[in-house]
PDB file of C-alpha atoms in Angstrom:
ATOM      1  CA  UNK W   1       6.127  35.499  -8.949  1.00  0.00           C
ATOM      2  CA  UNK W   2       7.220  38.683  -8.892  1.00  0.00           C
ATOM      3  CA  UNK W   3      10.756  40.456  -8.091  1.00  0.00           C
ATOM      4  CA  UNK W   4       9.377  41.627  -4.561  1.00  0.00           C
ATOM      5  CA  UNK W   5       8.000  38.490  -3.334  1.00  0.00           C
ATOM      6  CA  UNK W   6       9.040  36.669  -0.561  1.00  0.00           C
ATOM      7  CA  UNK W   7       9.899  33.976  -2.820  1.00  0.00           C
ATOM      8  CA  UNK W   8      11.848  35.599  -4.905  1.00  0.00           C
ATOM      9  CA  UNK W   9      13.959  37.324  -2.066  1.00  0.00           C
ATOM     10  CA  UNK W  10      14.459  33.715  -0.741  1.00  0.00           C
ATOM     11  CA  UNK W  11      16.097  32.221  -3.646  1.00  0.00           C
ATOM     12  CA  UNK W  12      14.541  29.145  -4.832  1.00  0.00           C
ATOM     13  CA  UNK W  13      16.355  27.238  -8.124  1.00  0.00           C
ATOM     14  CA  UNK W  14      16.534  24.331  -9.942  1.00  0.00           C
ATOM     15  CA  UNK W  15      19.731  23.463 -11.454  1.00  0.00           C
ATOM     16  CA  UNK W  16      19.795  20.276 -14.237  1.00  0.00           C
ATOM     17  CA  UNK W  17      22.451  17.562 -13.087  1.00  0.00           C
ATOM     18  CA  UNK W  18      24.908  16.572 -15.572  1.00  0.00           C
ATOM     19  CA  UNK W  19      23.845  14.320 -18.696  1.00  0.00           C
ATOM     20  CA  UNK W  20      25.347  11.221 -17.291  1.00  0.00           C
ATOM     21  CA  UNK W  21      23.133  11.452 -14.024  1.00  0.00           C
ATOM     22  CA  UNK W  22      20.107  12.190 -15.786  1.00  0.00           C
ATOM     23  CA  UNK W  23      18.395   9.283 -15.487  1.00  0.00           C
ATOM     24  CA  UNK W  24      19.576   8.858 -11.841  1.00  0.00           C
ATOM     25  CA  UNK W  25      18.931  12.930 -10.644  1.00  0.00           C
ATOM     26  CA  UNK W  26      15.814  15.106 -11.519  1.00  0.00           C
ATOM     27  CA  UNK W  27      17.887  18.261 -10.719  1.00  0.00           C
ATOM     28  CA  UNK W  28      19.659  20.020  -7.971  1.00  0.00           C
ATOM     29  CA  UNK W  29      16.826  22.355  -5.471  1.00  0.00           C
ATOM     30  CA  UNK W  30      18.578  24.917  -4.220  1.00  0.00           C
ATOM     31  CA  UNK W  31      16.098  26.189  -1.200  1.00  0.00           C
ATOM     32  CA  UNK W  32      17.337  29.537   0.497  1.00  0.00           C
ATOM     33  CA  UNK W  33      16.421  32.022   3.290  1.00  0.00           C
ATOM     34  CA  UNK W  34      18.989  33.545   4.944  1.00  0.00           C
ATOM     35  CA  UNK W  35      16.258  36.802   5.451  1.00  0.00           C
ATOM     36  CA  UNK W  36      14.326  34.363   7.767  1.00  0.00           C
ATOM     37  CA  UNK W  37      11.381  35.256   5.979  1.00  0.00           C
ATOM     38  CA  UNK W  38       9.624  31.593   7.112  1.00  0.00           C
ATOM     39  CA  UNK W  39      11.462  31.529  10.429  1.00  0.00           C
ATOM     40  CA  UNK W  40       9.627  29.217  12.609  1.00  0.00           C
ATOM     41  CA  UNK W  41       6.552  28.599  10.122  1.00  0.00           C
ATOM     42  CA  UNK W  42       5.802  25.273   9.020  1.00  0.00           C
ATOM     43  CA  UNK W  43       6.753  24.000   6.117  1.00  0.00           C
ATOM     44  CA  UNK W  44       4.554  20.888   4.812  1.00  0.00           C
ATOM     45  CA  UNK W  45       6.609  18.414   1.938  1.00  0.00           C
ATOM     46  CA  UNK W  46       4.272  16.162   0.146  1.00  0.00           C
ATOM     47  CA  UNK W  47       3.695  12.694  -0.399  1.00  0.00           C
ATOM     48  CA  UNK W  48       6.362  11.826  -2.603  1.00  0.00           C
ATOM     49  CA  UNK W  49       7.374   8.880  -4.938  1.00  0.00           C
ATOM     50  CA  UNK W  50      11.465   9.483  -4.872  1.00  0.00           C
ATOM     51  CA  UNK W  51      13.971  10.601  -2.437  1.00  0.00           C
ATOM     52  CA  UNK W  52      15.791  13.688  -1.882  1.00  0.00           C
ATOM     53  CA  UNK W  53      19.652  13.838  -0.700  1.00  0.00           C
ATOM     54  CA  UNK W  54      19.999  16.929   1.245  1.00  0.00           C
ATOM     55  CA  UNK W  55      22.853  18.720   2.344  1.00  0.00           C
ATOM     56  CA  UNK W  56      22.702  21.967   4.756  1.00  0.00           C
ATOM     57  CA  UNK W  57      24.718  25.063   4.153  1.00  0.00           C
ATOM     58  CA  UNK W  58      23.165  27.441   6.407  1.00  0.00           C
ATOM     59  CA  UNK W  59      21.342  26.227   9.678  1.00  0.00           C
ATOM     60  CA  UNK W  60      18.853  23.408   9.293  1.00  0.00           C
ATOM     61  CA  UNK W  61      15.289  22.929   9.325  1.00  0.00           C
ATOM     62  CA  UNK W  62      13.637  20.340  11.958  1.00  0.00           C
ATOM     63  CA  UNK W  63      11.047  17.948  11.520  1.00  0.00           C
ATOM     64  CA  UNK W  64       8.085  19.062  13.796  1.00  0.00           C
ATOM     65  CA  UNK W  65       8.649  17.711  17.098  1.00  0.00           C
ATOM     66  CA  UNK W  66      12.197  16.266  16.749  1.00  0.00           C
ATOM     67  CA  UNK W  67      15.928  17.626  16.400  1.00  0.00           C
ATOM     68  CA  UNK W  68      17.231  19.490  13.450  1.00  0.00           C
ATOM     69  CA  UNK W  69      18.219  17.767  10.141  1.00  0.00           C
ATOM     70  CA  UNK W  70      21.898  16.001   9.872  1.00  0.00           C
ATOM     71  CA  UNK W  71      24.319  18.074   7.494  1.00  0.00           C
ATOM     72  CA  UNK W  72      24.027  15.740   4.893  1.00  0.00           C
ATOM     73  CA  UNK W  73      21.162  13.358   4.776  1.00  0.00           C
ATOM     74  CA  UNK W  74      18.803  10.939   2.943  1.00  0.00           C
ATOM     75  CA  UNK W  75      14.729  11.429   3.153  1.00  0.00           C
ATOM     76  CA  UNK W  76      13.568   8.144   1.156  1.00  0.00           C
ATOM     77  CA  UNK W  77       9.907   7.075  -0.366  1.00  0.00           C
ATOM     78  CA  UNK W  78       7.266   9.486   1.690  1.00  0.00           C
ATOM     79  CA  UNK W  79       4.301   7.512   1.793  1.00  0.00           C
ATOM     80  CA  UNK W  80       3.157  10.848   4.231  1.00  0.00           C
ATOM     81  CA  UNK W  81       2.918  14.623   4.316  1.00  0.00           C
ATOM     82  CA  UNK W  82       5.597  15.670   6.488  1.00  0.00           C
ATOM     83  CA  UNK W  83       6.194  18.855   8.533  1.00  0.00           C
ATOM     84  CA  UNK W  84       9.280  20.642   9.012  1.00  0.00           C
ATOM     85  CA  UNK W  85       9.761  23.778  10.959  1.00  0.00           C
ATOM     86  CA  UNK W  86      12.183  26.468   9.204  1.00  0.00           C
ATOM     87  CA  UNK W  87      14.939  28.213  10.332  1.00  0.00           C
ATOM     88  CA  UNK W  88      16.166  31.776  10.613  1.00  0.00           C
ATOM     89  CA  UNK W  89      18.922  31.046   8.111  1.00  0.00           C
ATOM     90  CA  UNK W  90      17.946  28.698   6.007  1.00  0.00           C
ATOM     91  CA  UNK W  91      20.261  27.321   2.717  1.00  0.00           C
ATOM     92  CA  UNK W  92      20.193  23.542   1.634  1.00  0.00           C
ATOM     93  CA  UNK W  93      20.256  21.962  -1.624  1.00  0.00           C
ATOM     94  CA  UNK W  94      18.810  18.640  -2.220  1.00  0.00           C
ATOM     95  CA  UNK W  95      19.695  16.216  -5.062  1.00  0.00           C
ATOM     96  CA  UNK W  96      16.517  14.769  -6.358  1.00  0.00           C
ATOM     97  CA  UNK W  97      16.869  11.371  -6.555  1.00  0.00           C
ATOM     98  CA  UNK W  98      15.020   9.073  -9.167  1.00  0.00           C
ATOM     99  CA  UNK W  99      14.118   5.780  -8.067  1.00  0.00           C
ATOM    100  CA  UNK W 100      17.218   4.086 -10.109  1.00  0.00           C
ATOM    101  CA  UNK W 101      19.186   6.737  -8.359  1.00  0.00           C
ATOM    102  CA  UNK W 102      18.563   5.522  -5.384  1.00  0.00           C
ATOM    103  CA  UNK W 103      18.980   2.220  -5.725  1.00  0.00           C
ATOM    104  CA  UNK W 104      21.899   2.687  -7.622  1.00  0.00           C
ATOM    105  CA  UNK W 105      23.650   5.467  -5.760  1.00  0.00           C
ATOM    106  CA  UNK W 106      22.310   4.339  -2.207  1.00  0.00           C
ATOM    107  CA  UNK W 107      22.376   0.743  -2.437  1.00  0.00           C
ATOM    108  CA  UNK W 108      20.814  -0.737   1.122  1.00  0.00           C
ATOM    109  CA  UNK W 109      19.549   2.404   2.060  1.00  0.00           C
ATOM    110  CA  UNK W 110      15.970   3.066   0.659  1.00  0.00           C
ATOM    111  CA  UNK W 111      14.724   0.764   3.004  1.00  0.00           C
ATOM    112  CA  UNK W 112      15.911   2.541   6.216  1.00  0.00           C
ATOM    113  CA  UNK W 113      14.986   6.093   4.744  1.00  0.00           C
ATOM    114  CA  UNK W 114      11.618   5.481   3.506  1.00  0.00           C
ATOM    115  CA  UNK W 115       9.478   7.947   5.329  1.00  0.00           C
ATOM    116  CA  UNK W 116      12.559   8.720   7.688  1.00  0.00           C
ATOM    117  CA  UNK W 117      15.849  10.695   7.429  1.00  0.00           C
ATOM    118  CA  UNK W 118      18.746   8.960   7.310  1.00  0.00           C
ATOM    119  CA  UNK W 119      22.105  10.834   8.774  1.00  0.00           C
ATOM    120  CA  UNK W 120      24.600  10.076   6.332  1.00  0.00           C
ATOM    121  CA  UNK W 121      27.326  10.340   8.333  1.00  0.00           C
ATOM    122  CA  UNK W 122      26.832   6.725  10.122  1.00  0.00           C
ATOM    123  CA  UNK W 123      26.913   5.458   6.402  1.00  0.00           C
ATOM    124  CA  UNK W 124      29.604   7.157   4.399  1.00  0.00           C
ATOM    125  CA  UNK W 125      32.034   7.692   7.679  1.00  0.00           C
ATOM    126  CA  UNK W 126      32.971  11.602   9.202  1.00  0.00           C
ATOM    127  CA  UNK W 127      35.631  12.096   6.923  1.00  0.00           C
ATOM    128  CA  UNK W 128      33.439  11.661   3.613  1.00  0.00           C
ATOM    129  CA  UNK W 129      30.752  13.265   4.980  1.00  0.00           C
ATOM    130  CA  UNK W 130      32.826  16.428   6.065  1.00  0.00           C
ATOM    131  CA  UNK W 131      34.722  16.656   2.856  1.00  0.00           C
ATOM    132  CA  UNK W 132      31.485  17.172   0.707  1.00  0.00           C
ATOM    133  CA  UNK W 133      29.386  19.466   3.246  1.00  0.00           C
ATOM    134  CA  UNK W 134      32.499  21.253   3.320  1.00  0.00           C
ATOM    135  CA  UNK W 135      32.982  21.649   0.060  1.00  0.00           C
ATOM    136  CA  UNK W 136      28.949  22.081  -1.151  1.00  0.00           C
ATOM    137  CA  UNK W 137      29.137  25.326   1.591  1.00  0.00           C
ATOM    138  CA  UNK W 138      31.987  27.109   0.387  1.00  0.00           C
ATOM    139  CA  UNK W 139      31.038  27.081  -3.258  1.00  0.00           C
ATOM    140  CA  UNK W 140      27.907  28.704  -1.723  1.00  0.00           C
ATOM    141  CA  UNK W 141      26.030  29.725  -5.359  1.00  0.00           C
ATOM    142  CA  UNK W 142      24.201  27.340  -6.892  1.00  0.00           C
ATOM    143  CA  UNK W 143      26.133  27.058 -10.354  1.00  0.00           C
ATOM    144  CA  UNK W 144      29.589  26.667  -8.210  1.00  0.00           C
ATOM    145  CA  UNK W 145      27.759  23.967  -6.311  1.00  0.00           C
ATOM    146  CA  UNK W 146      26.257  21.860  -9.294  1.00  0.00           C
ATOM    147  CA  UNK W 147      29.858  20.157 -10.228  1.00  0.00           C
ATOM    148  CA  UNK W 148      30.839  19.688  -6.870  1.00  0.00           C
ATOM    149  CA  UNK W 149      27.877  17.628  -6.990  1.00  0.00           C
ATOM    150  CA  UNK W 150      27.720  16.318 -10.626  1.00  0.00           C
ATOM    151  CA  UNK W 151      31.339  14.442  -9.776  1.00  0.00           C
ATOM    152  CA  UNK W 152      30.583  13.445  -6.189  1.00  0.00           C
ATOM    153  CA  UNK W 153      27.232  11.515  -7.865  1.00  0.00           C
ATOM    154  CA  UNK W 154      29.392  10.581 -10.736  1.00  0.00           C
ATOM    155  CA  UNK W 155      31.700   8.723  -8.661  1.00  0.00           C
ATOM    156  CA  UNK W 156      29.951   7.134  -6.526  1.00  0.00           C
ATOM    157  CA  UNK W 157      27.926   6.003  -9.748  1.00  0.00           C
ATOM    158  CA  UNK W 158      31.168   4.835 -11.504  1.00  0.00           C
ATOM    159  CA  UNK W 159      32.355   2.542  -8.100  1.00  0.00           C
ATOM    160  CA  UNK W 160      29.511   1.623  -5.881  1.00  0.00           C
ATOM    161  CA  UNK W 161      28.473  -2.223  -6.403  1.00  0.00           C
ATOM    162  CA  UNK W 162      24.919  -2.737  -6.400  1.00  0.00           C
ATOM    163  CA  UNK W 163      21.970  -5.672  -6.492  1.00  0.00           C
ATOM    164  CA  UNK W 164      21.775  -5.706 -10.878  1.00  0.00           C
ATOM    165  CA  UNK W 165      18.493  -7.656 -10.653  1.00  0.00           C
ATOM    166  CA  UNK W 166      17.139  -5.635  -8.760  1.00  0.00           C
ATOM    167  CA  UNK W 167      18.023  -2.255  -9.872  1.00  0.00           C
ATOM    168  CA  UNK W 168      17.024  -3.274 -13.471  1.00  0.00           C
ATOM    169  CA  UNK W 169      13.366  -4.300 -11.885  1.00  0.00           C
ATOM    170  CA  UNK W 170      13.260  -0.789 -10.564  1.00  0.00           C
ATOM    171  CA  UNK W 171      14.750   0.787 -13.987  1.00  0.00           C
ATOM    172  CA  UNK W 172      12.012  -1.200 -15.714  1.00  0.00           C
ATOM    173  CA  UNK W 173       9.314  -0.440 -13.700  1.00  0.00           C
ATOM    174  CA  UNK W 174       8.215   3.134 -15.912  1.00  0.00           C
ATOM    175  CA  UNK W 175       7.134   0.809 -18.842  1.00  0.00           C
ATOM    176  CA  UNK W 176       5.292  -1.365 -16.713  1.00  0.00           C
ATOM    177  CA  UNK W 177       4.039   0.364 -13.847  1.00  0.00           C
ATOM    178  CA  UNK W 178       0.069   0.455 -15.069  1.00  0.00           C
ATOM    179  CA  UNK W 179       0.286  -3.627 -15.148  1.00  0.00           C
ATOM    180  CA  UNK W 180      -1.161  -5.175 -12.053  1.00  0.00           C
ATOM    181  CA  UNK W 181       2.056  -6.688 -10.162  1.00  0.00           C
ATOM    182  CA  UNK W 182       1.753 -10.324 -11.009  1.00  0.00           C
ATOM    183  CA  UNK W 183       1.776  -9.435 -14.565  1.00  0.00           C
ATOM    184  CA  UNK W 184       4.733  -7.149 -14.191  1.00  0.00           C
ATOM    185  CA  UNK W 185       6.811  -9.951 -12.267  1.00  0.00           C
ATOM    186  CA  UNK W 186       5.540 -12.703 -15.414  1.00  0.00           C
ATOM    187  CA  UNK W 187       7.080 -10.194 -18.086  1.00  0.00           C
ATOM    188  CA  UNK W 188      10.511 -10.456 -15.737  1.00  0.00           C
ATOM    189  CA  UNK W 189      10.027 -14.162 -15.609  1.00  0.00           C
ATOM    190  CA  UNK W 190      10.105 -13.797 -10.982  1.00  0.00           C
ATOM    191  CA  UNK W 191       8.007 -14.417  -9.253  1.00  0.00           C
ATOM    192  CA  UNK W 192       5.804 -11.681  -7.528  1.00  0.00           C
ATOM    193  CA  UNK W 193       7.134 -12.339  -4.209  1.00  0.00           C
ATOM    194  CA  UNK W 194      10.707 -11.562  -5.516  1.00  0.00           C
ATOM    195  CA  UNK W 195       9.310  -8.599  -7.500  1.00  0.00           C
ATOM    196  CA  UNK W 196       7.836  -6.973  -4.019  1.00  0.00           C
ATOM    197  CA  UNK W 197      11.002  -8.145  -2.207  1.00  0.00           C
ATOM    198  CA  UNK W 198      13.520  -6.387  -4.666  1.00  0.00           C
ATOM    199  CA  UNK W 199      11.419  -3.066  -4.384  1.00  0.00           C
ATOM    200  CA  UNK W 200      11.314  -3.445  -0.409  1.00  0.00           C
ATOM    201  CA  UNK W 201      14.863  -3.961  -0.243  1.00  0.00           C
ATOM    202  CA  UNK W 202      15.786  -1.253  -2.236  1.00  0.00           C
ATOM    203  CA  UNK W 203      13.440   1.764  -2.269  1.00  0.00           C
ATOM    204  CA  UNK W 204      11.372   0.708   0.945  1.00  0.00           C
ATOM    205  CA  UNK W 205       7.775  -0.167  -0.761  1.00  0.00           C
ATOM    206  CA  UNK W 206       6.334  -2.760  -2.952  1.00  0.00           C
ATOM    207  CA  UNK W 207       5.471  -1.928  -6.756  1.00  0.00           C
ATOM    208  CA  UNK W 208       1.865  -1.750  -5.588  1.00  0.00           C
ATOM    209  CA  UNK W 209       2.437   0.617  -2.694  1.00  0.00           C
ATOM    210  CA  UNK W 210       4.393   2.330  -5.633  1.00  0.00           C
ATOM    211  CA  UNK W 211       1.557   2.552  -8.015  1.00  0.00           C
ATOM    212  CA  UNK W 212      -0.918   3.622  -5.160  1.00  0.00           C
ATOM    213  CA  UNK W 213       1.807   6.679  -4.371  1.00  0.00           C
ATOM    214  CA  UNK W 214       2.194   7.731  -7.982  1.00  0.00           C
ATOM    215  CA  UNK W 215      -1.537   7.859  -8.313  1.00  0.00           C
ATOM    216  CA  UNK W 216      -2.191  10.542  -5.033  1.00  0.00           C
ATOM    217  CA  UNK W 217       1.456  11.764  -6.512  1.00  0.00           C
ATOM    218  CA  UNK W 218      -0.189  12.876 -10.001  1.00  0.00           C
ATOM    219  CA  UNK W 219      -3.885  14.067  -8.443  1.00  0.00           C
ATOM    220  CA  UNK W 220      -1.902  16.417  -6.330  1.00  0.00           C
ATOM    221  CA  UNK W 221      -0.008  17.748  -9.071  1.00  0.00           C
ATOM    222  CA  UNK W 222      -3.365  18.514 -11.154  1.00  0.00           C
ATOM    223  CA  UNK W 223      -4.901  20.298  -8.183  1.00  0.00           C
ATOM    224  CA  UNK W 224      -2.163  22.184  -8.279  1.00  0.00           C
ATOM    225  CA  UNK W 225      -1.973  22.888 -12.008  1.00  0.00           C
ATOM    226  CA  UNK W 226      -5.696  23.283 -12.645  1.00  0.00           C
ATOM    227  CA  UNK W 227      -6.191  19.990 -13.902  1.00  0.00           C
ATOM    228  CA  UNK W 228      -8.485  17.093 -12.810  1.00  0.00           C
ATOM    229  CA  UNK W 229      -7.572  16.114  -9.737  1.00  0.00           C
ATOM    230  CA  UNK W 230      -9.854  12.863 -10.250  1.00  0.00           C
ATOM    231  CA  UNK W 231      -7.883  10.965 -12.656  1.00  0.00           C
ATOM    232  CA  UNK W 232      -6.468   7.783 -12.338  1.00  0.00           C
ATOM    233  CA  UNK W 233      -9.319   6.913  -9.639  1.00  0.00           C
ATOM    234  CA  UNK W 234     -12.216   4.845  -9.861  1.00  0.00           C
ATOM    235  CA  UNK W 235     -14.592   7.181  -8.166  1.00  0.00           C
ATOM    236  CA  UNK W 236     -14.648  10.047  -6.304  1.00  0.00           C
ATOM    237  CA  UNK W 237     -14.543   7.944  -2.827  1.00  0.00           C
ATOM    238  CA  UNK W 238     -11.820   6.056  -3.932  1.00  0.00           C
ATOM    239  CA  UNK W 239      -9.711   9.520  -4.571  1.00  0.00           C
ATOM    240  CA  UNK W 240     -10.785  10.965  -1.582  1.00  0.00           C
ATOM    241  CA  UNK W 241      -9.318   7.795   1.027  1.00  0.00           C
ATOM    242  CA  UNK W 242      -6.295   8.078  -0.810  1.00  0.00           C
ATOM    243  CA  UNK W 243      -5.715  11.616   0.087  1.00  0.00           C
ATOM    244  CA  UNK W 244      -6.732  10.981   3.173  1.00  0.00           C
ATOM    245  CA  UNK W 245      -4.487   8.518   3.815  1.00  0.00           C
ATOM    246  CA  UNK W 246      -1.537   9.906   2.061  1.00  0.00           C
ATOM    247  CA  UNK W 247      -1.889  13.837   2.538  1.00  0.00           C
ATOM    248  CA  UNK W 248      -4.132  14.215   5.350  1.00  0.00           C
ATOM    249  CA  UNK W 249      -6.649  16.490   3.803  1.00  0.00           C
ATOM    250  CA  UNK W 250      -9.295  15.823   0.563  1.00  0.00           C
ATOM    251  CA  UNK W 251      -8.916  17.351  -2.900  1.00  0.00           C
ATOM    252  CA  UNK W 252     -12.007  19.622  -1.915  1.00  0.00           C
ATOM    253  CA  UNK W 253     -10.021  21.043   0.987  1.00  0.00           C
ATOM    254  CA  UNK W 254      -7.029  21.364  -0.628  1.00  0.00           C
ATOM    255  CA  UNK W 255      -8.315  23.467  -3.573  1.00  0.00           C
ATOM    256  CA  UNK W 256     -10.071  25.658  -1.809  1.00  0.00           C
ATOM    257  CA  UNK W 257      -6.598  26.764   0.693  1.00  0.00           C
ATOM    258  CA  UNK W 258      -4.649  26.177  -2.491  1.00  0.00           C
ATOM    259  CA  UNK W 259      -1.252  25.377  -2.861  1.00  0.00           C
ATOM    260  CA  UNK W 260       1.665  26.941  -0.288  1.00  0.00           C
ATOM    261  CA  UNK W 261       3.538  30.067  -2.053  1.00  0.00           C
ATOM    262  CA  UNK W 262       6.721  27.504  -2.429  1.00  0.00           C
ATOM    263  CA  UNK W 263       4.441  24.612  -4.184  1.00  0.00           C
ATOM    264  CA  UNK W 264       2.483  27.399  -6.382  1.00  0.00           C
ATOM    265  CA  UNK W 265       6.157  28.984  -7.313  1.00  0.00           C
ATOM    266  CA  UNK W 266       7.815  25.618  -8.445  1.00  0.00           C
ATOM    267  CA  UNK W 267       4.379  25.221 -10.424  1.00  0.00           C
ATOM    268  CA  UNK W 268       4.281  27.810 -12.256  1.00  0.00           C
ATOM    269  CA  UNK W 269       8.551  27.790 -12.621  1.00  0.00           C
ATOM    270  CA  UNK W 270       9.156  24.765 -13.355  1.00  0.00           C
ATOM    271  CA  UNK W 271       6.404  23.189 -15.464  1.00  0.00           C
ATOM    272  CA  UNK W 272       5.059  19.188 -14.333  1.00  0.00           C
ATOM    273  CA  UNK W 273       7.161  17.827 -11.502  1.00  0.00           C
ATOM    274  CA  UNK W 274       6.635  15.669  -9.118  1.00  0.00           C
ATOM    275  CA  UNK W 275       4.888  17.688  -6.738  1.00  0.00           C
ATOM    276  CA  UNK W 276       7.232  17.840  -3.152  1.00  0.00           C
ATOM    277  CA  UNK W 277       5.541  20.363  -1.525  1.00  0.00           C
ATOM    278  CA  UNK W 278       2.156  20.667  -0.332  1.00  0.00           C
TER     279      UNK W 278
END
């Protein structure tokens, strides 16, 4: 991208969290417009296999059709592309959450914010939930933001009790996740009805649902790379009703539009991610 772009003017960064939250946070997104550059254009976040915990600095974005976002809230599992509508003065930063993050740093809530938005606010109490917006907007630059964040994470890390069995199902699941899901409950000695529960319970969707996301996940990521869009799928058929069903479009559509400017500059930025916008 280059210095003149609207991209560039808007400000979009990635900022590691610290070591001990690595396995638990992908990094901080720092998403800015105060120019209003995409004022009232929609914005279209992908399906996506993790959650996101966002907190507003600036004025919000909506979700098409419905009232803005909370100050500090929790979008779960998105089985769906999503819409939002942006603001005139937008500024957020979202902590990308890993699947063990969520479980571990959310406990009870992946269920209720899988494709939703949970409000925060009704879960951590007013006071809690002022305290860190209020702090997260007056360090205003990203690298005054990032340990604000790092030790709000880190505590919550350090004191929140959580479901063990559960959270190590999901920590395991990486290693295992190309194993049909009565093999992968065998190698944890449940049963696969405990398996499914644990993952419902705690991140919203079953280890198959899981594997089916991850699949349309990666294929989106190659058609946005330049890489085969086609892998990981049976046939061509059998790619096609997945994107479908999970992005609302087919890989032949979506390659020839191409990626939005914001998924094309975290592309090219950033190197593989897990694609969030469409």
């Amino acid at each position: 991208m280059t210095a003149g772009s609207p991209i560039a003017n808007a400000g979009f960064e990635i900022l590691p969290a610290a070591p001990n939250l690595a396995a638990y946070i992908r990094g901080y997104w720092f998403i800015r417009d105060l120019d209003g550059h995409y004022d009232g254009r929609a914005v279209r976040t992908a399906p996506h296999p993790g959650a996101a915990l966002s907190i507003n600095i600036a004025k919000p974005n909506r979700l098409e059709g419905i009232t803005p976002a909370p100050s500090l809230s929790l979008a779960g599992i998105q089985t769906q592309y999503r819409t939002w509508i942006a603001s005139d003065e937008t500024y957020f930063v979202m902590a990308m959450l890993t699947l063990p993050g969520l479980a571990a740093l959310f406990p009870g809530t992946g269920a209720a914010a899988a494709n939703g938005l949970v409000d925060l606010e009704g879960d951590l109490g007013h006071r809690v939930t002022e305290s860190l917006t209020r702090s997260v907007a007056a360090g205003w630059d990203p690298a005054a933001i990032k340990p604000i964040l790092d030790a709000w994470l880190s505590e919550r890390l350090r004191t929140l009790p959580f479901d063990t069995a559960a959270y190590r199902a999901i920590r395991a699941y990486p290693r295992l996740k190309t194993a049909k899901v009565g093999e992968t409950a065998q190698r944890m000695g449940v049963s696969r009805r405990q398996l499914t529960r644990w993952f419902r319970d705690s991140i919203g969707i079953g280890p198959k649902a899981l594997q089916d996301l991850e699949r349309v996940s990666d294929s989106l990521w190659a058609a946005q790379s330049g890489g085969d869009a086609a892998d990981g799928y049976y046939d061509q058929s059998h790619q096609i009703r997945a994107w479908r069903r999970h992005t609302g479009t087919t890989p032949v559509r979506y390659r020839f539009a191409g990626p939005s400017d914001i998924a094309a500059h975290f592309a090219e930025r950033y190197g593989k991610h897990t694609p969030f916008y469409l």
